[in-house]
Short mmCIF file of C-alpha atoms in Angstrom, two decimals:
data_model
loop_
_atom_site.label_atom_id
_atom_site.label_comp_id
_atom_site.label_asym_id
_atom_site.label_seq_id
_atom_site.Cartn_x
_atom_site.Cartn_y
_atom_site.Cartn_z
CA MET E 3 46.09 -34.05 -49.68
CA GLU E 4 48.45 -33.36 -52.59
CA GLU E 5 47.48 -36.69 -54.11
CA LYS E 6 43.83 -35.63 -54.00
CA THR E 7 44.63 -32.30 -55.71
CA ASN E 8 46.60 -34.13 -58.42
CA TRP E 9 43.67 -36.42 -59.03
CA MET E 10 41.26 -33.48 -59.37
CA ASP E 11 43.76 -31.71 -61.60
CA LYS E 12 43.88 -34.77 -63.87
CA ILE E 13 40.09 -34.70 -64.19
CA THR E 14 40.02 -31.00 -65.14
CA LYS E 15 42.79 -31.55 -67.67
CA LEU E 16 41.33 -34.79 -69.05
CA ASP E 17 42.98 -35.91 -72.29
CA ARG E 18 40.77 -34.81 -75.17
CA ARG E 19 40.95 -38.29 -76.74
CA TRP E 20 38.80 -39.65 -73.88
CA ILE E 21 36.21 -37.00 -74.71
CA PHE E 22 36.36 -37.92 -78.39
CA ILE E 23 35.72 -41.57 -77.52
CA MET E 24 32.76 -40.60 -75.31
CA VAL E 25 31.26 -38.47 -78.13
CA ALA E 26 31.75 -41.31 -80.63
CA VAL E 27 29.97 -43.76 -78.30
CA ALA E 28 27.17 -41.24 -77.64
CA VAL E 29 26.59 -40.92 -81.40
CA ILE E 30 27.05 -44.54 -82.49
CA VAL E 31 25.11 -46.42 -79.79
CA PRO E 32 21.71 -44.64 -80.30
CA ILE E 33 22.09 -45.02 -84.08
CA ILE E 34 22.72 -48.78 -83.69
CA LEU E 35 19.78 -49.13 -81.28
CA GLY E 36 17.60 -47.30 -83.82
CA LYS E 37 15.08 -46.05 -81.27
CA THR E 38 13.20 -42.86 -82.19
CA PHE E 39 11.24 -40.48 -79.97
CA PRO E 40 8.55 -37.95 -80.91
CA VAL E 41 9.71 -34.32 -81.05
CA ASN E 42 7.94 -31.14 -79.96
CA ILE E 43 6.76 -29.07 -82.89
CA SER E 44 7.93 -25.46 -82.79
CA PRO E 45 5.57 -22.76 -84.13
CA SER E 46 8.06 -21.68 -86.81
CA VAL E 47 8.17 -25.19 -88.36
CA GLN E 48 4.42 -25.60 -88.01
CA SER E 49 3.96 -22.35 -89.91
CA SER E 50 6.00 -23.53 -92.95
CA TYR E 51 4.26 -26.89 -92.90
CA ASP E 52 0.78 -25.31 -92.71
CA TYR E 53 1.51 -22.94 -95.56
CA ILE E 54 2.54 -25.76 -97.90
CA ASN E 55 -0.25 -28.00 -96.64
CA ASN E 56 -2.88 -25.40 -97.50
CA LEU E 57 -1.66 -24.82 -101.06
CA PRO E 58 -4.07 -26.22 -103.68
CA PRO E 59 -2.75 -29.04 -105.93
CA ASN E 60 -0.62 -27.93 -108.90
CA SER E 61 0.63 -24.88 -106.96
CA THR E 62 4.31 -24.04 -107.30
CA VAL E 63 6.97 -24.35 -104.61
CA MET E 64 10.61 -23.32 -105.07
CA ILE E 65 12.98 -25.18 -102.74
CA VAL E 66 16.38 -23.51 -102.94
CA CYS E 67 19.20 -25.76 -101.69
CA ASP E 68 21.96 -23.31 -100.76
CA TYR E 69 24.29 -25.83 -99.15
CA ASP E 70 26.99 -28.33 -100.00
CA PRO E 71 27.97 -31.77 -98.67
CA ALA E 72 29.44 -30.24 -95.47
CA SER E 73 25.91 -29.40 -94.25
CA GLU E 74 24.28 -32.41 -95.85
CA ALA E 75 23.65 -34.10 -92.48
CA GLU E 76 21.28 -31.34 -91.38
CA LEU E 77 19.86 -29.88 -94.57
CA TYR E 78 19.49 -32.91 -96.84
CA PRO E 79 16.88 -34.60 -94.57
CA MET E 80 15.05 -31.24 -94.58
CA THR E 81 15.12 -31.22 -98.39
CA LEU E 82 13.73 -34.76 -98.57
CA ALA E 83 10.99 -33.98 -96.02
CA LEU E 84 9.89 -30.89 -97.99
CA PHE E 85 10.00 -32.72 -101.33
CA ARG E 86 7.87 -35.56 -99.92
CA HIS E 87 5.31 -33.15 -98.50
CA CYS E 88 5.08 -31.26 -101.81
CA PHE E 89 4.72 -34.43 -103.90
CA ASP E 90 2.13 -35.85 -101.49
CA LYS E 91 0.11 -32.67 -102.05
CA GLY E 92 0.53 -32.80 -105.85
CA LEU E 93 2.54 -29.56 -106.00
CA ARG E 94 5.02 -28.59 -108.71
CA VAL E 95 8.53 -28.40 -107.28
CA PHE E 96 11.30 -26.13 -108.59
CA SER E 97 14.78 -26.31 -107.14
CA PHE E 98 18.13 -24.68 -107.69
CA THR E 99 21.20 -23.66 -105.71
CA LEU E 100 23.53 -20.71 -105.32
CA TRP E 101 26.31 -23.07 -104.16
CA PRO E 102 28.36 -24.85 -106.86
CA ASN E 103 28.39 -28.18 -105.00
CA GLY E 104 24.67 -28.14 -104.27
CA ALA E 105 23.26 -29.03 -107.71
CA ALA E 106 24.29 -32.69 -107.52
CA LEU E 107 22.65 -33.00 -104.09
CA ILE E 108 19.38 -31.68 -105.53
CA GLU E 109 19.57 -34.24 -108.33
CA LYS E 110 20.26 -36.97 -105.78
CA ALA E 111 17.23 -35.89 -103.74
CA PHE E 112 14.97 -35.84 -106.82
CA ASN E 113 16.25 -39.29 -107.86
CA THR E 114 15.40 -40.58 -104.36
CA MET E 115 11.90 -39.15 -104.76
CA LYS E 116 11.55 -40.75 -108.19
CA MET E 117 12.24 -44.15 -106.60
CA GLU E 118 9.86 -43.54 -103.69
CA TYR E 119 7.01 -42.37 -105.92
CA ALA E 120 7.63 -44.89 -108.75
CA THR E 121 4.50 -46.86 -107.84
CA ASN E 122 2.47 -44.06 -106.22
CA PRO E 123 -1.07 -43.98 -107.69
CA MET E 124 -0.97 -40.15 -107.64
CA TYR E 125 1.72 -40.31 -110.32
CA PRO E 126 0.83 -43.13 -112.76
CA ASN E 127 3.89 -42.34 -114.91
CA GLY E 128 6.12 -41.72 -111.89
CA LEU E 129 7.62 -38.32 -111.08
CA GLN E 130 8.75 -36.66 -114.28
CA SER E 131 11.38 -33.99 -114.67
CA GLY E 132 9.93 -30.94 -116.39
CA VAL E 133 6.39 -31.94 -115.42
CA ASN E 134 6.27 -32.56 -111.66
CA TYR E 135 9.65 -31.14 -110.76
CA VAL E 136 12.67 -29.42 -112.25
CA ASN E 137 16.26 -29.15 -111.08
CA LEU E 138 17.48 -25.78 -112.35
CA GLY E 139 21.03 -26.50 -111.19
CA TYR E 140 23.62 -23.99 -110.02
CA GLY E 141 22.85 -20.30 -110.51
CA VAL E 142 26.06 -18.31 -111.07
CA GLY E 143 26.16 -14.85 -109.51
CA GLY E 144 24.82 -15.16 -105.95
CA ALA E 145 22.24 -12.48 -105.15
CA LEU E 146 22.10 -11.48 -108.82
CA VAL E 147 20.41 -14.79 -109.63
CA ILE E 148 17.58 -13.85 -107.26
CA ILE E 149 17.12 -10.49 -109.01
CA ALA E 150 17.36 -12.14 -112.43
CA ALA E 151 14.71 -14.75 -111.49
CA GLY E 152 12.56 -11.97 -110.05
CA GLN E 153 12.72 -10.19 -113.41
CA ASP E 154 12.36 -13.23 -115.67
CA MET E 155 12.66 -16.91 -114.76
CA GLY E 156 13.24 -17.90 -118.40
CA THR E 157 16.29 -15.67 -118.68
CA ALA E 158 17.67 -16.63 -115.28
CA PHE E 159 17.21 -20.36 -115.96
CA SER E 160 17.08 -20.99 -119.68
CA MET E 161 18.20 -24.61 -119.15
CA ASP E 162 17.78 -27.18 -116.40
CA TYR E 163 20.57 -29.21 -114.73
CA ARG E 164 20.59 -31.74 -117.58
CA GLY E 165 20.74 -29.06 -120.27
CA ASN E 166 17.08 -29.26 -121.36
CA SER E 167 15.42 -26.00 -122.38
CA THR E 168 13.04 -24.85 -119.62
CA GLY E 169 10.93 -22.76 -122.01
CA SER E 170 8.93 -25.74 -123.31
CA MET E 171 8.53 -27.54 -119.97
CA PRO E 172 4.91 -28.07 -118.75
CA ILE E 173 6.04 -27.23 -115.18
CA MET E 174 6.79 -23.64 -116.28
CA GLU E 175 3.15 -23.01 -117.21
CA GLY E 176 2.01 -19.78 -115.53
CA VAL E 177 5.46 -19.12 -114.08
CA SER E 178 7.36 -16.21 -115.60
CA THR E 179 8.92 -14.57 -112.53
CA LEU E 180 9.60 -15.41 -108.88
CA SER E 181 6.37 -13.59 -107.95
CA ASP E 182 4.44 -16.40 -109.70
CA ILE E 183 5.87 -19.00 -107.31
CA ASN E 184 3.41 -19.73 -104.49
CA TYR E 185 6.07 -20.47 -101.89
CA VAL E 186 9.84 -20.11 -101.88
CA ILE E 187 11.88 -21.80 -99.16
CA ASP E 188 15.62 -21.34 -98.86
CA LEU E 189 17.57 -24.15 -97.18
CA ALA E 190 20.77 -22.35 -96.34
CA ALA E 191 24.12 -23.23 -94.81
CA GLY E 192 25.41 -19.68 -95.27
CA SER E 193 23.98 -16.17 -95.41
CA THR E 194 21.84 -16.51 -98.54
CA ILE E 195 18.62 -15.92 -96.57
CA ASP E 196 19.72 -12.29 -96.13
CA TRP E 197 19.90 -12.03 -99.94
CA TRP E 198 16.52 -13.68 -100.38
CA VAL E 199 14.95 -11.22 -97.95
CA ALA E 200 16.68 -8.09 -99.29
CA TYR E 201 16.68 -8.82 -103.03
CA GLY E 202 13.78 -11.25 -103.26
CA VAL E 203 10.93 -10.66 -100.81
CA GLN E 204 11.33 -6.88 -100.60
CA ARG E 205 11.44 -6.43 -104.39
CA TYR E 206 9.20 -9.16 -105.76
CA HIS E 207 6.82 -9.77 -102.86
CA PHE E 208 6.59 -13.56 -102.66
CA VAL E 209 6.15 -15.66 -99.52
CA LEU E 210 9.49 -16.93 -98.18
CA GLY E 211 10.33 -19.63 -95.66
CA ALA E 212 13.76 -20.68 -94.43
CA GLY E 213 15.58 -23.81 -93.35
CA VAL E 214 18.97 -23.41 -91.72
CA THR E 215 21.67 -25.26 -89.80
CA ALA E 216 21.16 -25.30 -86.01
CA VAL E 217 24.10 -22.97 -85.32
CA SER E 218 22.71 -20.20 -87.50
CA ALA E 219 19.03 -20.52 -86.58
CA THR E 220 19.12 -17.77 -83.94
CA GLN E 221 20.27 -15.27 -86.59
CA TYR E 222 16.98 -15.47 -88.46
CA TYR E 223 14.42 -15.00 -85.68
CA PRO E 224 14.20 -11.22 -86.38
CA TYR E 225 13.03 -11.98 -89.97
CA LEU E 226 10.47 -14.37 -88.55
CA GLN E 227 9.07 -11.79 -86.16
CA THR E 228 8.78 -9.12 -88.88
CA GLY E 229 7.05 -11.57 -91.22
CA GLN E 230 9.80 -11.33 -93.86
CA ILE E 231 9.99 -15.11 -93.58
CA ASN E 232 6.86 -17.03 -92.62
CA GLY E 233 8.57 -20.09 -91.17
CA LEU E 234 11.94 -21.28 -89.95
CA ILE E 235 13.15 -24.89 -89.90
CA GLY E 236 16.22 -25.01 -87.66
CA GLY E 237 18.79 -27.81 -87.89
CA LEU E 238 18.21 -31.54 -87.64
CA LYS E 239 15.56 -30.89 -84.96
CA GLY E 240 13.57 -28.76 -87.42
CA ALA E 241 13.92 -31.44 -90.09
CA ALA E 242 12.72 -34.06 -87.57
CA GLU E 243 9.71 -31.89 -86.71
CA TYR E 244 8.87 -31.57 -90.40
CA GLU E 245 9.22 -35.34 -90.95
CA GLN E 246 6.86 -35.92 -88.03
CA LEU E 247 4.31 -33.39 -89.31
CA ALA E 248 4.42 -34.80 -92.84
CA GLY E 249 4.06 -38.35 -91.51
CA HIS E 250 7.26 -39.62 -93.12
CA PRO E 251 9.72 -40.47 -90.32
CA ASP E 252 13.22 -40.75 -91.79
CA ARG E 253 16.86 -39.79 -91.18
CA ALA E 254 16.21 -36.65 -89.13
CA LEU E 255 13.92 -38.30 -86.56
CA ALA E 256 16.36 -41.23 -86.35
CA GLY E 257 19.21 -38.78 -85.70
CA MET E 258 17.43 -36.98 -82.85
CA THR E 259 18.23 -39.74 -80.34
CA ALA E 260 21.94 -39.47 -81.14
CA GLN E 261 21.71 -35.68 -80.89
CA SER E 262 19.93 -35.98 -77.50
CA SER E 263 22.66 -38.25 -76.14
CA VAL E 264 25.49 -35.98 -77.36
CA HIS E 265 23.79 -32.90 -75.88
CA ALA E 266 23.36 -34.77 -72.59
CA LEU E 267 27.01 -35.85 -72.67
CA ILE E 268 28.24 -32.30 -73.27
CA ILE E 269 26.08 -31.00 -70.41
CA VAL E 270 27.40 -33.71 -68.06
CA LEU E 271 30.99 -32.91 -69.08
CA VAL E 272 30.47 -29.18 -68.56
CA VAL E 273 28.91 -29.77 -65.11
CA ILE E 274 31.75 -32.13 -64.08
CA SER E 275 34.44 -29.73 -65.31
CA ASN E 276 32.80 -26.86 -63.38
CA ILE E 277 32.56 -28.90 -60.17
CA PHE E 278 36.26 -29.81 -60.33
CA TYR E 279 37.15 -26.29 -61.38
CA PHE E 280 35.57 -24.91 -58.19
CA LEU E 281 37.05 -27.66 -56.02
CA THR E 282 40.60 -27.08 -57.32
CA ARG E 283 40.15 -23.30 -57.02
CA LYS E 284 39.03 -23.74 -53.42
CA LYS E 285 42.07 -25.91 -52.71
CA GLY E 286 44.31 -23.32 -54.39
CA ARG E 287 43.12 -20.68 -51.96
CA MET G 127 47.90 5.67 -115.91
CA GLN G 128 46.13 7.47 -113.07
CA LEU G 129 43.13 7.89 -115.38
CA VAL G 130 42.80 4.15 -116.10
CA LYS G 131 43.71 2.88 -112.63
CA LYS G 132 41.94 5.47 -110.51
CA HIS G 133 39.63 8.00 -112.14
CA ILE G 134 37.72 5.70 -114.51
CA PRO G 135 36.94 3.02 -111.84
CA ILE G 136 35.79 5.76 -109.43
CA ALA G 137 33.58 7.28 -112.14
CA ILE G 138 32.08 3.84 -113.01
CA ALA G 139 31.40 3.11 -109.30
CA PHE G 140 29.73 6.54 -108.89
CA VAL G 141 27.54 6.35 -112.01
CA MET G 142 26.47 2.71 -111.46
CA GLY G 143 25.94 3.26 -107.73
CA VAL G 144 23.66 6.24 -108.31
CA LEU G 145 21.80 4.54 -111.19
CA MET G 146 21.15 1.36 -109.19
CA PHE G 147 20.01 3.45 -106.22
CA LEU G 148 17.55 5.41 -108.40
CA GLN G 149 16.41 2.25 -110.17
CA PHE G 150 15.19 0.77 -106.88
CA TYR G 151 12.88 3.73 -106.24
CA ILE G 152 11.65 4.26 -109.84
CA PRO G 153 9.93 1.02 -110.88
CA THR G 154 9.24 1.91 -114.53
CA ARG G 155 9.61 -0.42 -117.52
CA ALA G 156 12.83 1.33 -118.56
CA SER G 157 14.36 0.94 -115.11
CA ASN G 158 13.35 -2.74 -115.03
CA ASP G 159 14.97 -3.32 -118.44
CA PHE G 160 18.07 -1.57 -117.15
CA LEU G 161 18.12 -3.82 -114.06
CA GLN G 162 17.74 -6.93 -116.22
CA ASN G 163 20.66 -5.85 -118.43
CA VAL G 164 22.86 -5.05 -115.45
CA THR G 165 22.12 -8.39 -113.77
CA GLN G 166 22.97 -10.28 -116.95
CA TRP G 167 26.26 -8.41 -117.27
CA ASP G 168 27.03 -8.97 -113.60
CA ARG G 169 26.41 -12.71 -113.93
CA ILE G 170 28.74 -12.89 -116.94
CA ILE G 171 31.41 -11.04 -114.95
CA SER G 172 30.82 -13.46 -112.02
CA GLY G 173 31.63 -16.34 -114.37
CA PHE G 174 34.96 -14.73 -115.20
CA ALA G 175 35.56 -14.10 -111.48
CA LEU G 176 35.27 -17.88 -111.04
CA LEU G 177 38.00 -18.38 -113.66
CA LEU G 178 40.12 -15.76 -111.92
CA GLY G 179 39.62 -17.61 -108.63
CA ILE G 180 40.77 -20.89 -110.20
CA TYR G 181 43.84 -19.20 -111.70
CA SER G 182 44.64 -17.55 -108.37
CA LEU G 183 44.32 -20.87 -106.46
CA LEU G 184 46.51 -22.81 -108.89
CA ASN G 185 49.07 -20.00 -109.10
CA HIS G 186 49.31 -19.77 -105.30
CA HIS G 187 49.93 -23.49 -104.98
CA TYR G 188 52.32 -23.54 -107.94
CA HIS G 189 54.58 -21.07 -106.06
CA LYS G 190 54.32 -23.16 -102.89
CA LEU G 191 55.40 -26.23 -104.84
CA ARG G 192 58.24 -24.44 -106.64
CA ARG G 193 59.67 -23.08 -103.39
CA LYS G 194 58.95 -26.35 -101.54
CA VAL G 195 57.52 -24.40 -98.59
CA GLU G 196 56.33 -26.30 -95.53
CA GLY G 197 53.23 -28.34 -96.31
CA TRP G 198 53.86 -28.36 -100.09
CA GLY G 199 52.45 -31.89 -100.18
CA PHE G 200 48.96 -30.42 -99.71
CA SER G 201 49.50 -28.37 -102.86
CA VAL G 202 50.10 -31.61 -104.74
CA VAL G 203 46.72 -32.84 -103.41
CA ILE G 204 45.09 -29.62 -104.69
CA TYR G 205 46.55 -30.16 -108.18
CA VAL G 206 45.68 -33.87 -108.28
CA GLY G 207 42.11 -33.24 -107.02
CA PHE G 208 41.54 -30.32 -109.37
CA PHE G 209 42.76 -32.05 -112.52
CA ALA G 210 41.18 -35.42 -111.66
CA MET G 211 37.74 -33.76 -111.38
CA LEU G 212 38.35 -31.54 -114.41
CA ILE G 213 39.50 -34.36 -116.70
CA ALA G 214 36.75 -36.73 -115.48
CA GLY G 215 34.12 -34.04 -116.08
CA LEU G 216 35.38 -33.03 -119.52
CA ALA G 217 35.95 -36.58 -120.74
CA TRP G 218 32.83 -38.38 -119.50
CA GLY G 219 30.42 -35.59 -118.46
CA ILE G 220 29.26 -34.53 -115.02
CA ILE G 221 25.70 -35.83 -114.71
CA ASN G 222 24.76 -39.48 -114.13
CA PRO G 223 21.94 -40.90 -116.28
CA PRO G 224 18.69 -41.06 -114.24
CA PRO G 225 18.54 -44.24 -112.12
CA THR G 226 16.02 -46.94 -112.99
CA PRO G 227 13.87 -48.51 -110.26
CA VAL G 228 14.04 -52.26 -109.62
CA LEU G 229 10.55 -53.67 -109.02
CA ASN G 230 9.66 -57.02 -107.47
CA SER G 231 6.86 -59.29 -108.72
CA ALA G 232 4.31 -57.35 -106.60
CA GLY G 233 5.31 -54.11 -108.30
CA ALA G 234 7.02 -52.60 -105.26
CA VAL G 235 10.35 -50.76 -105.59
CA THR G 236 13.12 -52.86 -104.05
CA GLY G 237 16.14 -50.88 -105.22
CA GLN G 238 17.60 -48.89 -108.06
CA VAL G 239 20.16 -49.32 -110.81
CA GLU G 240 22.42 -46.32 -111.04
CA VAL G 241 25.17 -45.90 -113.62
CA TYR G 242 28.00 -43.78 -112.22
CA LEU G 243 30.17 -41.47 -114.30
CA PRO G 244 33.73 -40.97 -112.90
CA PHE G 245 33.00 -37.33 -111.97
CA MET G 246 29.87 -38.20 -109.99
CA TRP G 247 31.56 -41.22 -108.46
CA MET G 248 34.26 -38.89 -107.08
CA TYR G 249 31.58 -36.42 -105.95
CA ASP G 250 29.55 -39.08 -104.10
CA TYR G 251 32.38 -41.19 -102.71
CA VAL G 252 35.23 -38.70 -102.19
CA LEU G 253 34.00 -35.10 -101.94
CA LEU G 254 30.74 -35.78 -100.12
CA PRO G 255 32.15 -37.97 -97.30
CA MET G 256 35.21 -35.73 -96.91
CA GLN G 257 33.18 -32.54 -96.50
CA ALA G 258 30.68 -34.28 -94.22
CA THR G 259 33.58 -35.61 -92.12
CA MET G 260 35.14 -32.16 -91.78
CA PHE G 261 31.86 -30.73 -90.51
CA SER G 262 31.09 -33.62 -88.17
CA ILE G 263 34.53 -33.34 -86.53
CA LEU G 264 33.16 -30.09 -85.07
CA ALA G 265 31.01 -32.08 -82.63
CA PHE G 266 34.16 -33.67 -81.14
CA TYR G 267 35.98 -30.36 -80.83
CA ILE G 268 32.93 -28.58 -79.40
CA ALA G 269 32.61 -31.25 -76.69
CA SER G 270 36.31 -31.01 -75.87
CA ALA G 271 36.33 -27.19 -75.92
CA ALA G 272 33.18 -27.01 -73.77
CA TYR G 273 34.80 -29.29 -71.19
CA ARG G 274 37.93 -27.14 -71.04
CA ALA G 275 36.60 -23.60 -71.43
CA PHE G 276 32.92 -23.45 -70.48
CA ARG G 277 33.43 -22.38 -66.84
CA ALA G 278 31.26 -20.26 -64.56
CA ARG G 279 34.15 -17.85 -63.84
CA ASN G 280 31.93 -14.78 -63.35
CA LYS G 281 28.26 -13.69 -63.41
CA GLU G 282 28.12 -13.23 -67.22
CA ALA G 283 29.73 -16.60 -67.90
CA THR G 284 27.29 -18.26 -65.47
CA VAL G 285 24.27 -16.75 -67.27
CA LEU G 286 25.71 -17.93 -70.60
CA LEU G 287 26.34 -21.39 -69.19
CA ILE G 288 22.81 -21.81 -67.79
CA THR G 289 21.23 -20.46 -71.00
CA ALA G 290 23.31 -22.84 -73.12
CA ILE G 291 22.27 -25.83 -71.00
CA ILE G 292 18.57 -24.88 -71.24
CA VAL G 293 18.73 -24.37 -75.02
CA MET G 294 20.72 -27.59 -75.56
CA LEU G 295 18.13 -29.58 -73.64
CA GLY G 296 15.15 -27.72 -75.09
CA ARG G 297 16.26 -28.40 -78.68
CA VAL G 298 16.24 -32.21 -78.32
CA PRO G 299 13.48 -34.70 -77.32
CA LEU G 300 15.35 -35.39 -74.06
CA GLY G 301 14.37 -31.94 -72.73
CA ALA G 302 10.67 -32.68 -73.14
CA PHE G 303 11.02 -36.01 -71.29
CA MET G 304 13.01 -34.55 -68.38
CA ILE G 305 10.40 -32.04 -67.21
CA THR G 306 6.85 -32.74 -68.33
CA TYR G 307 5.31 -29.62 -66.72
CA HIS G 308 3.54 -27.45 -69.33
CA PRO G 309 3.77 -23.73 -68.42
CA PHE G 310 0.57 -21.68 -68.84
CA GLY G 311 -1.25 -24.87 -69.86
CA GLY G 312 0.39 -24.66 -73.32
CA ALA G 313 1.30 -27.47 -75.69
CA ASP G 314 5.04 -27.39 -75.00
CA PRO G 315 6.77 -28.79 -71.90
CA LEU G 316 8.87 -26.39 -69.82
CA LEU G 317 12.31 -26.73 -71.44
CA PRO G 318 11.21 -26.51 -75.11
CA TRP G 319 8.88 -23.63 -74.15
CA PHE G 320 11.65 -21.78 -72.30
CA THR G 321 14.06 -22.40 -75.22
CA GLU G 322 11.59 -20.83 -77.65
CA TRP G 323 11.15 -17.90 -75.25
CA ILE G 324 14.95 -17.35 -75.09
CA LEU G 325 15.24 -17.50 -78.89
CA ASN G 326 12.24 -15.22 -79.44
CA ASN G 327 13.15 -12.59 -76.86
CA PRO G 328 16.66 -11.96 -75.45
CA SER G 329 18.48 -13.75 -78.27
CA MET G 330 16.41 -12.04 -80.96
CA ALA G 331 16.86 -8.62 -79.38
CA ALA G 332 20.64 -9.08 -79.51
CA GLN G 333 20.48 -10.38 -83.10
CA ARG G 334 18.37 -7.41 -84.15
CA GLY G 335 20.92 -5.00 -82.66
CA ILE G 336 23.69 -6.75 -84.59
CA MET G 337 21.62 -6.65 -87.81
CA ILE G 338 20.91 -2.93 -87.46
CA GLY G 339 24.61 -2.31 -86.87
CA ILE G 340 25.55 -4.34 -89.97
CA GLY G 341 22.87 -2.53 -92.01
CA LEU G 342 24.20 0.90 -91.03
CA GLY G 343 27.74 -0.28 -91.78
CA VAL G 344 26.70 -1.50 -95.24
CA ILE G 345 24.97 1.81 -96.02
CA SER G 346 27.95 3.89 -94.93
CA THR G 347 30.45 1.69 -96.82
CA SER G 348 28.25 1.82 -99.95
CA LEU G 349 28.12 5.63 -99.77
CA ARG G 350 31.88 5.78 -99.26
CA ILE G 351 32.40 3.61 -102.38
CA ILE G 352 29.90 5.61 -104.47
CA PHE G 353 31.55 8.92 -103.55
CA GLY G 354 35.06 7.58 -104.05
CA ILE G 355 36.17 7.83 -100.41
CA GLU G 356 36.57 4.07 -99.99
CA ARG G 357 38.99 2.82 -102.66
CA THR G 358 40.38 -0.43 -101.26
CA TYR G 359 38.30 -2.41 -103.79
CA MET G 360 40.70 -1.13 -106.48
CA GLY G 361 43.62 -2.82 -104.71
CA GLY G 362 46.77 -1.28 -103.33
CA GLY G 363 45.09 -0.21 -100.08
CA ASP G 364 44.75 3.40 -101.27
#
């Protein structure tokens, strides 16, 4: 009997390294197999997609990348999916970041797009910085940058990431403040969406969408219900939904199988630990 | 000394607090110009705050190194990392030239030629993988912590446990494959539908309560600062 209790005790106090190995296998195997499955589209992602999809060509979209390499796994695929959708629709894309380490990621994403659209008939000269898109780099001052851009884009961003003057760029035509941007979407790893709602939408009345990491998605549902944001792309799942809607399956959809297997593993582990917890408790009585 | 350290900062906080408050409700040209000026000044001050932060970080680690406190080796890493990035950025610049596409004979893009500057090389091959690794380690710890601590010890913990399982399944394709029943004849299968319901109702209600609480807290703290009751921002805990 004691031997049985010891065995159950060992299971409940399983060495964490075994769990780490199981998680590693659950992540690596689906990635190696490379199988993807379709995802269910949530209304909040559909809403962002529809809004961009219905914008006429040459409209302006501001994709704010408020994240750094730590959240790259979730938010970078989202950035690429949004960029692709905008360029497919012939929209002008503005981007900047309130995070110091985010500017280089934006540049990397635009460079990826430049390669993808190098031979696209929609862009005979390829995607051009200052014409089809502009990386406005890192905006110093947090929420103040939002207010400054709301007052005057030229003052807030006098130069782009590469140090070119934005004043003479064709992309800036008809854009003097944030209110002139047709759609702003903040991809955030922190709390910048609160700033965008309080200092941006409430003051300058533009349409805002949001993309966030999965852990913080629940925080922003109240803004969605009140209409302060019109769409919410949550985590890798949200990015996968967007990729599916835009018809460009990529990293996010590929990652969903690994995420499914890790979720399933965690659930199995939790169920097992609870079963043994109750069994040992019963024995203890 | 009291005048410089106490009375003048309190007076500045009061005047600026009241002016910014009034500015929000009086959208005239003059108030907009005022806002633009204030934001520009604030952004300049933010730049100096960044310098102050760098000084503070280096100073903190300098003292750790000088006293050889436990873990002083990490301070060496801070110094090496900081100066390596700084020197690389100042000497060779911080932005790679745009990559050039490599086309095959059919005109399709087969790759790209990218020239790396030392700063961007360190960003792409040191900083980026390190930060991504730190974040991804979370998955391992969450799995381990869930196994050890996520127990149905009482009614509340059981509700939390069941909700977590539903949301975890509903947020991945697996959930849709497990139960294919579509409630109310809708487009979503049961688990994704129920997940959305949880997020849109009980979870949102709780979040809204938290947000209202934070909002009230922010208002009261702002008023306390404007009227000089809250003075901890001046340092010294007074």
